[in-house]
Short mmCIF file of C-alpha atoms in Angstrom, two decimals:
data_model
loop_
_atom_site.label_atom_id
_atom_site.label_comp_id
_atom_site.label_asym_id
_atom_site.label_seq_id
_atom_site.Cartn_x
_atom_site.Cartn_y
_atom_site.Cartn_z
CA UNK A 1 8.58 -3.17 -23.05
CA UNK A 2 5.15 -4.07 -24.34
CA UNK A 3 1.88 -3.14 -22.65
CA UNK A 4 -1.23 -5.28 -23.02
CA UNK A 5 -4.90 -4.29 -23.21
CA UNK A 6 -6.92 -3.12 -20.25
CA UNK A 7 -8.94 -5.71 -18.34
CA UNK A 8 -11.57 -4.43 -15.88
CA UNK A 9 -11.55 -6.68 -12.81
CA UNK A 10 -13.90 -4.85 -10.43
CA UNK A 11 -16.42 -2.04 -10.82
CA UNK A 12 -17.07 0.32 -7.94
CA UNK A 13 -13.72 -0.05 -6.19
CA UNK A 14 -10.79 2.34 -5.93
CA UNK A 15 -7.19 2.47 -4.69
CA UNK A 16 -5.88 -1.03 -5.48
CA UNK A 17 -3.25 -2.77 -3.39
CA UNK A 18 -1.72 -5.86 -5.00
CA UNK A 19 -0.36 -9.03 -3.35
CA UNK A 20 0.82 -12.44 -4.57
CA UNK A 21 1.31 -15.55 -2.47
CA UNK A 22 4.27 -17.87 -2.98
CA UNK A 23 1.82 -20.31 -4.58
CA UNK A 24 0.87 -17.78 -7.23
CA UNK A 25 -2.50 -16.65 -5.90
CA UNK A 26 -3.19 -12.96 -6.55
CA UNK A 27 -5.13 -10.71 -4.17
CA UNK A 28 -6.19 -7.13 -4.87
CA UNK A 29 -7.40 -4.98 -2.01
CA UNK A 30 -9.69 -2.06 -2.80
CA UNK A 31 -11.95 0.45 -1.11
CA UNK A 32 -15.63 0.98 -1.90
CA UNK A 33 -17.32 4.25 -0.84
CA UNK A 34 -19.58 3.97 2.18
CA UNK A 35 -23.22 3.27 1.38
CA UNK A 36 -25.62 6.24 1.62
CA UNK A 37 -26.81 6.67 5.19
CA UNK A 38 -23.83 4.87 6.69
CA UNK A 39 -22.52 6.64 9.81
CA UNK A 40 -19.21 8.35 9.06
CA UNK A 41 -16.40 7.05 11.28
CA UNK A 42 -15.01 9.62 13.69
CA UNK A 43 -11.46 8.58 12.76
CA UNK A 44 -9.55 6.48 10.22
CA UNK A 45 -11.96 7.27 7.43
CA UNK A 46 -12.02 5.15 4.32
CA UNK A 47 -14.20 2.91 2.24
CA UNK A 48 -15.33 -0.65 2.83
CA UNK A 49 -12.38 -2.99 2.14
CA UNK A 50 -13.26 -5.34 -0.70
CA UNK A 51 -10.82 -8.03 -1.89
CA UNK A 52 -10.56 -9.70 -5.29
CA UNK A 53 -8.78 -13.01 -5.79
CA UNK A 54 -7.37 -14.81 -8.81
CA UNK A 55 -5.91 -18.30 -8.99
CA UNK A 56 -5.47 -18.08 -12.77
CA UNK A 57 -2.59 -15.58 -13.02
CA UNK A 58 -5.03 -12.72 -13.41
CA UNK A 59 -7.03 -14.20 -16.29
CA UNK A 60 -10.16 -14.40 -14.13
CA UNK A 61 -11.11 -12.71 -10.86
CA UNK A 62 -13.81 -13.14 -8.24
CA UNK A 63 -14.80 -11.41 -5.02
CA UNK A 64 -13.04 -12.79 -1.99
CA UNK A 65 -15.73 -13.46 0.61
CA UNK A 66 -14.94 -15.19 3.90
CA UNK A 67 -16.84 -18.39 4.76
CA UNK A 68 -18.46 -16.34 7.53
CA UNK A 69 -17.90 -12.58 7.83
CA UNK A 70 -15.62 -12.41 10.89
CA UNK A 71 -17.28 -10.67 13.81
CA UNK A 72 -15.64 -7.37 14.54
CA UNK A 73 -14.35 -6.92 11.00
CA UNK A 74 -14.75 -3.52 9.42
CA UNK A 75 -18.40 -3.12 8.48
CA UNK A 76 -19.66 -6.30 10.14
CA UNK A 77 -23.20 -5.99 11.46
CA UNK A 78 -22.00 -6.77 14.99
CA UNK A 79 -19.56 -3.88 14.88
CA UNK A 80 -21.13 -0.57 15.98
CA UNK A 81 -18.32 1.27 14.21
CA UNK A 82 -20.15 0.85 10.88
CA UNK A 83 -23.29 -1.25 11.42
CA UNK A 84 -25.15 -0.26 8.27
CA UNK A 85 -22.71 -1.26 5.55
CA UNK A 86 -24.38 -3.77 3.28
CA UNK A 87 -21.22 -5.06 1.62
CA UNK A 88 -19.55 -8.15 3.08
CA UNK A 89 -16.15 -6.72 3.99
CA UNK A 90 -12.80 -8.14 3.02
CA UNK A 91 -9.50 -8.09 4.86
CA UNK A 92 -8.30 -4.51 5.50
CA UNK A 93 -4.69 -5.41 4.76
CA UNK A 94 -2.07 -2.73 5.27
CA UNK A 95 0.64 -5.25 4.40
CA UNK A 96 0.69 -8.94 3.47
CA UNK A 97 3.35 -11.58 2.85
CA UNK A 98 3.86 -15.31 2.43
CA UNK A 99 5.92 -17.13 5.04
CA UNK A 100 8.23 -20.11 4.71
CA UNK A 101 5.84 -22.29 6.72
CA UNK A 102 3.23 -21.90 3.95
CA UNK A 103 1.06 -19.38 5.78
CA UNK A 104 0.07 -15.93 4.57
CA UNK A 105 -0.02 -13.11 7.12
CA UNK A 106 -1.55 -9.64 6.85
CA UNK A 107 -1.70 -6.64 9.17
CA UNK A 108 -4.63 -4.25 9.38
CA UNK A 109 -4.32 -0.77 7.95
CA UNK A 110 -4.47 1.21 11.22
CA UNK A 111 -2.95 0.88 14.66
CA UNK A 112 -4.64 2.66 17.57
CA UNK A 113 -2.54 4.24 20.29
CA UNK A 114 -0.36 4.79 22.07
CA UNK A 115 -1.78 3.58 25.37
CA UNK A 116 -0.18 4.25 28.76
CA UNK A 117 2.43 1.55 28.07
CA UNK A 118 3.41 3.03 24.72
CA UNK A 119 1.61 0.33 22.73
CA UNK A 120 -0.40 0.66 19.55
CA UNK A 121 -3.10 -1.96 19.00
CA UNK A 122 -4.12 -3.59 15.73
CA UNK A 123 -4.83 -7.08 14.36
CA UNK A 124 -3.02 -9.57 12.17
CA UNK A 125 -4.83 -11.97 9.87
CA UNK A 126 -3.37 -15.42 9.12
CA UNK A 127 -4.28 -17.81 6.31
CA UNK A 128 -3.20 -21.46 6.25
CA UNK A 129 -5.07 -22.27 3.00
CA UNK A 130 -3.51 -19.89 0.45
CA UNK A 131 -5.91 -17.03 1.21
CA UNK A 132 -9.14 -19.02 1.03
CA UNK A 133 -9.79 -17.84 4.61
CA UNK A 134 -8.12 -15.68 7.25
CA UNK A 135 -8.26 -15.73 11.06
CA UNK A 136 -7.79 -12.48 13.04
CA UNK A 137 -5.60 -12.13 16.10
CA UNK A 138 -4.76 -9.09 18.29
CA UNK A 139 -1.34 -7.54 17.83
CA UNK A 140 0.63 -4.79 19.58
CA UNK A 141 3.40 -2.43 18.48
CA UNK A 142 5.73 -0.63 20.87
CA UNK A 143 6.05 2.99 19.79
CA UNK A 144 5.74 5.36 22.76
CA UNK A 145 6.86 8.32 20.61
CA UNK A 146 3.85 7.89 18.33
CA UNK A 147 0.81 10.15 18.38
CA UNK A 148 -2.53 10.56 16.68
CA UNK A 149 -3.03 13.31 14.10
CA UNK A 150 -5.05 14.17 10.99
CA UNK A 151 -4.89 12.61 7.53
CA UNK A 152 -4.51 14.38 4.18
CA UNK A 153 -8.24 15.04 4.13
CA UNK A 154 -8.17 16.74 7.53
CA UNK A 155 -9.86 13.81 9.31
CA UNK A 156 -8.69 12.36 12.65
CA UNK A 157 -6.62 9.18 12.46
CA UNK A 158 -4.99 6.89 14.97
CA UNK A 159 -1.44 7.78 14.17
CA UNK A 160 0.02 4.62 12.57
CA UNK A 161 -0.95 3.61 9.05
CA UNK A 162 0.46 0.35 7.69
CA UNK A 163 0.86 0.81 3.99
CA UNK A 164 1.54 -1.94 1.48
CA UNK A 165 4.70 -3.68 2.70
CA UNK A 166 5.37 -6.64 4.97
CA UNK A 167 8.22 -9.09 4.39
CA UNK A 168 9.90 -12.05 6.08
CA UNK A 169 13.64 -12.07 6.76
CA UNK A 170 15.76 -15.24 6.40
CA UNK A 171 15.65 -15.55 10.20
CA UNK A 172 11.85 -15.77 10.12
CA UNK A 173 11.43 -12.33 11.67
CA UNK A 174 8.90 -10.04 10.02
CA UNK A 175 9.29 -6.41 8.93
CA UNK A 176 6.48 -3.96 8.26
CA UNK A 177 6.52 -0.29 7.30
CA UNK A 178 4.12 2.35 8.58
CA UNK A 179 3.76 6.08 8.38
CA UNK A 180 2.57 8.44 11.07
CA UNK A 181 3.72 11.06 13.53
CA UNK A 182 5.96 11.30 16.58
CA UNK A 183 5.78 13.94 19.28
CA UNK A 184 7.17 17.08 17.70
CA UNK A 185 6.06 16.25 14.16
CA UNK A 186 3.88 19.35 13.85
CA UNK A 187 4.92 20.98 10.57
CA UNK A 188 1.71 21.67 8.62
CA UNK A 189 1.02 19.92 5.33
CA UNK A 190 1.53 22.36 2.44
CA UNK A 191 -2.04 22.19 1.15
CA UNK A 192 -3.89 21.39 4.40
CA UNK A 193 -2.56 23.07 7.56
CA UNK A 194 -4.76 20.86 9.79
CA UNK A 195 -2.66 17.86 8.73
CA UNK A 196 0.97 17.44 9.78
CA UNK A 197 3.86 16.18 7.69
CA UNK A 198 4.51 12.52 8.44
CA UNK A 199 7.46 10.14 8.75
CA UNK A 200 7.98 6.52 7.69
CA UNK A 201 9.02 3.97 10.32
CA UNK A 202 9.93 0.28 10.40
CA UNK A 203 8.76 -2.36 12.88
CA UNK A 204 10.13 -5.86 13.47
CA UNK A 205 8.36 -8.89 14.94
CA UNK A 206 10.23 -11.85 16.37
CA UNK A 207 7.14 -13.83 17.39
CA UNK A 208 5.15 -14.24 14.19
CA UNK A 209 3.42 -10.88 14.18
CA UNK A 210 1.58 -10.62 17.49
CA UNK A 211 4.09 -8.08 18.85
CA UNK A 212 6.28 -5.57 17.01
CA UNK A 213 9.12 -3.33 18.14
CA UNK A 214 10.13 -0.07 16.53
CA UNK A 215 13.41 -0.48 14.61
CA UNK A 216 14.07 2.91 13.06
CA UNK A 217 12.72 5.86 11.13
CA UNK A 218 13.29 5.35 7.40
CA UNK A 219 12.79 9.00 6.55
CA UNK A 220 11.68 12.25 8.20
CA UNK A 221 12.14 15.77 6.87
CA UNK A 222 9.47 18.43 7.44
CA UNK A 223 10.81 20.41 4.48
CA UNK A 224 10.39 17.59 1.97
CA UNK A 225 7.55 17.74 -0.54
CA UNK A 226 4.07 18.65 0.68
CA UNK A 227 3.44 15.87 3.21
CA UNK A 228 6.79 14.64 4.47
CA UNK A 229 7.13 10.89 3.84
CA UNK A 230 4.30 8.36 3.76
CA UNK A 231 3.06 5.62 1.38
CA UNK A 232 5.99 3.17 1.16
CA UNK A 233 6.98 0.11 -0.84
CA UNK A 234 9.86 -2.01 0.48
CA UNK A 235 11.82 -4.91 -1.03
CA UNK A 236 14.78 -7.00 0.10
CA UNK A 237 17.26 -7.66 -2.70
CA UNK A 238 18.01 -11.36 -3.21
CA UNK A 239 20.49 -11.02 -6.08
CA UNK A 240 23.48 -8.96 -7.11
CA UNK A 241 26.30 -7.26 -5.20
CA UNK A 242 23.88 -5.78 -2.67
CA UNK A 243 21.93 -8.94 -1.85
CA UNK A 244 20.21 -8.46 1.51
CA UNK A 245 19.84 -4.70 1.05
CA UNK A 246 16.45 -3.16 1.81
CA UNK A 247 15.23 -0.64 -0.79
CA UNK A 248 12.21 1.57 -0.12
CA UNK A 249 10.28 4.02 -2.31
CA UNK A 250 8.10 6.68 -0.64
CA UNK A 251 5.50 9.28 -1.53
CA UNK A 252 6.14 12.88 -0.44
CA UNK A 253 3.05 14.75 -1.63
CA UNK A 254 -0.19 14.81 -3.58
CA UNK A 255 0.62 17.25 -6.38
CA UNK A 256 3.59 16.46 -8.64
CA UNK A 257 6.01 15.63 -5.80
CA UNK A 258 9.08 13.45 -6.31
CA UNK A 259 9.10 9.86 -5.12
CA UNK A 260 12.09 9.33 -2.80
CA UNK A 261 14.32 6.31 -2.20
CA UNK A 262 16.19 5.08 0.89
CA UNK A 263 18.27 1.93 1.43
CA UNK A 264 19.53 -0.06 4.43
CA UNK A 265 22.25 -2.71 4.59
CA UNK A 266 21.65 -3.82 8.18
CA UNK A 267 18.04 -5.08 8.08
CA UNK A 268 16.61 -1.63 8.67
CA UNK A 269 18.66 -0.27 11.54
CA UNK A 270 20.36 2.54 9.60
CA UNK A 271 18.96 4.18 6.47
CA UNK A 272 20.53 6.32 3.77
CA UNK A 273 19.59 9.95 3.28
CA UNK A 274 16.37 10.18 1.22
CA UNK A 275 17.09 10.64 -2.48
CA UNK A 276 14.61 12.29 -4.85
CA UNK A 277 14.04 10.18 -7.97
CA UNK A 278 13.44 11.63 -11.46
CA UNK A 279 9.74 10.81 -11.35
CA UNK A 280 6.91 11.75 -9.04
CA UNK A 281 3.56 10.56 -7.84
CA UNK A 282 1.64 8.63 -5.23
CA UNK A 283 1.42 5.12 -3.80
CA UNK A 284 4.52 3.58 -5.38
CA UNK A 285 4.76 -0.20 -5.55
CA UNK A 286 8.00 -2.13 -5.90
CA UNK A 287 8.92 -5.76 -6.64
CA UNK A 288 12.09 -7.68 -7.38
CA UNK A 289 11.62 -9.71 -10.55
CA UNK A 290 12.97 -13.22 -11.09
CA UNK A 291 16.12 -11.93 -12.81
CA UNK A 292 16.82 -9.36 -10.08
CA UNK A 293 15.38 -6.36 -11.93
CA UNK A 294 13.43 -3.98 -9.72
CA UNK A 295 10.06 -2.98 -11.17
CA UNK A 296 8.03 -0.09 -9.76
CA UNK A 297 4.61 1.32 -10.53
CA UNK A 298 3.07 4.63 -9.51
CA UNK A 299 0.57 7.23 -10.56
CA UNK A 300 2.03 10.62 -11.42
CA UNK A 301 -0.65 12.87 -9.95
CA UNK A 302 -0.74 16.53 -11.02
CA UNK A 303 -3.57 18.70 -9.76
CA UNK A 304 -5.51 20.08 -12.69
CA UNK A 305 -3.83 17.64 -15.08
CA UNK A 306 -0.60 17.89 -17.01
CA UNK A 307 1.37 16.20 -19.75
CA UNK A 308 3.07 13.77 -17.33
CA UNK A 309 -0.06 12.83 -15.38
CA UNK A 310 -0.60 9.13 -15.96
CA UNK A 311 0.08 5.63 -14.65
CA UNK A 312 3.65 4.38 -15.10
CA UNK A 313 6.08 1.53 -14.63
CA UNK A 314 9.83 2.06 -14.31
CA UNK A 315 12.76 -0.34 -13.88
CA UNK A 316 16.19 -0.67 -12.27
CA UNK A 317 18.77 -3.31 -13.18
CA UNK A 318 21.31 -2.20 -10.56
CA UNK A 319 19.40 -2.56 -7.31
CA UNK A 320 17.72 0.84 -7.43
CA UNK A 321 20.77 2.98 -8.19
CA UNK A 322 19.44 4.08 -11.59
CA UNK A 323 15.99 3.86 -13.17
CA UNK A 324 15.21 3.33 -16.85
CA UNK A 325 12.38 2.56 -19.27
CA UNK A 326 9.75 4.86 -17.81
CA UNK A 327 6.66 3.34 -19.43
CA UNK A 328 3.34 5.14 -19.65
CA UNK A 329 0.24 2.95 -19.39
CA UNK A 330 -2.41 3.92 -21.95
CA UNK A 331 -5.58 5.57 -20.66
CA UNK A 332 -8.86 4.52 -22.25
CA UNK A 333 -10.85 7.08 -24.24
CA UNK A 334 -13.40 7.44 -21.46
CA UNK A 335 -10.58 8.58 -19.17
CA UNK A 336 -10.51 11.94 -20.98
CA UNK A 337 -12.47 13.52 -18.15
CA UNK A 338 -11.69 16.41 -15.82
CA UNK A 339 -9.17 15.63 -13.09
CA UNK A 340 -9.24 13.26 -11.43
CA UNK A 341 -9.70 10.32 -13.78
CA UNK A 342 -8.32 8.12 -11.00
CA UNK A 343 -6.81 8.30 -7.55
CA UNK A 344 -3.54 7.41 -9.32
CA UNK A 345 -2.99 4.43 -7.01
CA UNK A 346 -1.34 1.33 -8.51
CA UNK A 347 0.01 -2.08 -7.62
CA UNK A 348 2.09 -4.60 -9.55
CA UNK A 349 3.31 -8.18 -9.28
CA UNK A 350 5.38 -10.50 -11.45
CA UNK A 351 3.10 -13.36 -12.51
CA UNK A 352 5.69 -15.20 -14.64
CA UNK A 353 9.36 -14.45 -15.33
CA UNK A 354 9.38 -11.21 -17.31
CA UNK A 355 5.59 -10.75 -17.12
CA UNK A 356 4.15 -8.11 -14.80
CA UNK A 357 0.52 -7.46 -13.99
CA UNK A 358 -0.23 -3.85 -13.05
CA UNK A 359 -3.45 -2.80 -11.29
CA UNK A 360 -4.79 0.76 -11.30
CA UNK A 361 -8.09 2.59 -10.88
CA UNK A 362 -10.35 4.96 -12.76
CA UNK A 363 -12.82 7.40 -11.20
CA UNK A 364 -12.92 9.26 -7.92
CA UNK A 365 -13.51 8.16 -4.35
CA UNK A 366 -16.95 9.76 -4.28
CA UNK A 367 -20.36 8.02 -4.35
CA UNK A 368 -21.54 10.46 -7.04
CA UNK A 369 -18.72 9.79 -9.53
CA UNK A 370 -20.41 8.12 -12.53
CA UNK A 371 -17.73 5.57 -13.48
CA UNK A 372 -15.23 3.87 -11.22
CA UNK A 373 -13.37 0.60 -11.54
CA UNK A 374 -10.11 -1.26 -10.97
CA UNK A 375 -8.35 -2.64 -14.04
CA UNK A 376 -5.14 -4.47 -14.91
CA UNK A 377 -2.68 -4.49 -17.79
CA UNK A 378 0.17 -6.87 -18.52
CA UNK A 379 3.62 -5.39 -19.02
CA UNK A 380 6.09 -7.69 -20.77
CA UNK A 381 9.73 -6.95 -20.01
CA UNK A 382 12.22 -8.04 -22.65
CA UNK A 383 15.69 -8.91 -21.43
#
């Protein structure tokens, strides 16, 4: 492995989420703290979603700004939810994928519900021009067992959070992962009793994303980690003896908790027992490289700091059975600050065969934190 120099791509943003279209366009989603004086949402708290786009394999980046800010989008002046945000908002994508018809589809981060029919409500965003623009459309998810609860900051949330992963099956059906709570999921979070330990679930759409049905729970165990299971990255293997297998990595806590893995060989109907991996952290990302190698990134968060606290990549050449080459990404000198020096959120994508681009953040999700930015590094993987 070789790790390249840091390249700052956006100042002011935190918690990167990384996507790549089939045409090679890169999109980073980030959150920017609410402007002073902005009304605080009564649920689903978070920053203003700001997107960055690159059509040069990450060499150059620019703000993604829609031709016209879509009415009703998070932070739009016509939306009373947050009318005072000055930033032009981006797409609040909780999952995004390219489709075989050339379109790109994203789903919003939160689903509200359930209503009397057991439906959660959200929106999908579709691009027909390689992410130059997106059009929103209402979407529903059938999950009558779902419920609202409180997030890891103790704030109310709608109950379904779509986190990172959407993919298209060979049939054209779509899969998306979410985390949240069912009736009965009331075990308190280890460090915040007001929040309950969550589960990860899978939804499938057979009509292009406007309606989704619950397929299965990937993982639930109120004794696991600090938070149960949440932030999830999912891939479908295209090579090797387990081609077609779904492999998922999941967060289980905030403070030095093991990342867990589950697999499914029937398109998500039945999942293996969660397996703790020999590394820990938050917001894992996962991609299958051109040669079939699985590459993951994560931030190993340890409250108060610790020798292992850092950003990492790690690799599997056997479909996720074993993991090797745990690679620490260098921290810049100015990162030698009291915890946290970042939220420890990452994202990665393969930009050429054997070349990964990893995104990560520095700073804290607070308006008063003096330095905050999103940066990238290249990781070259030798065969």
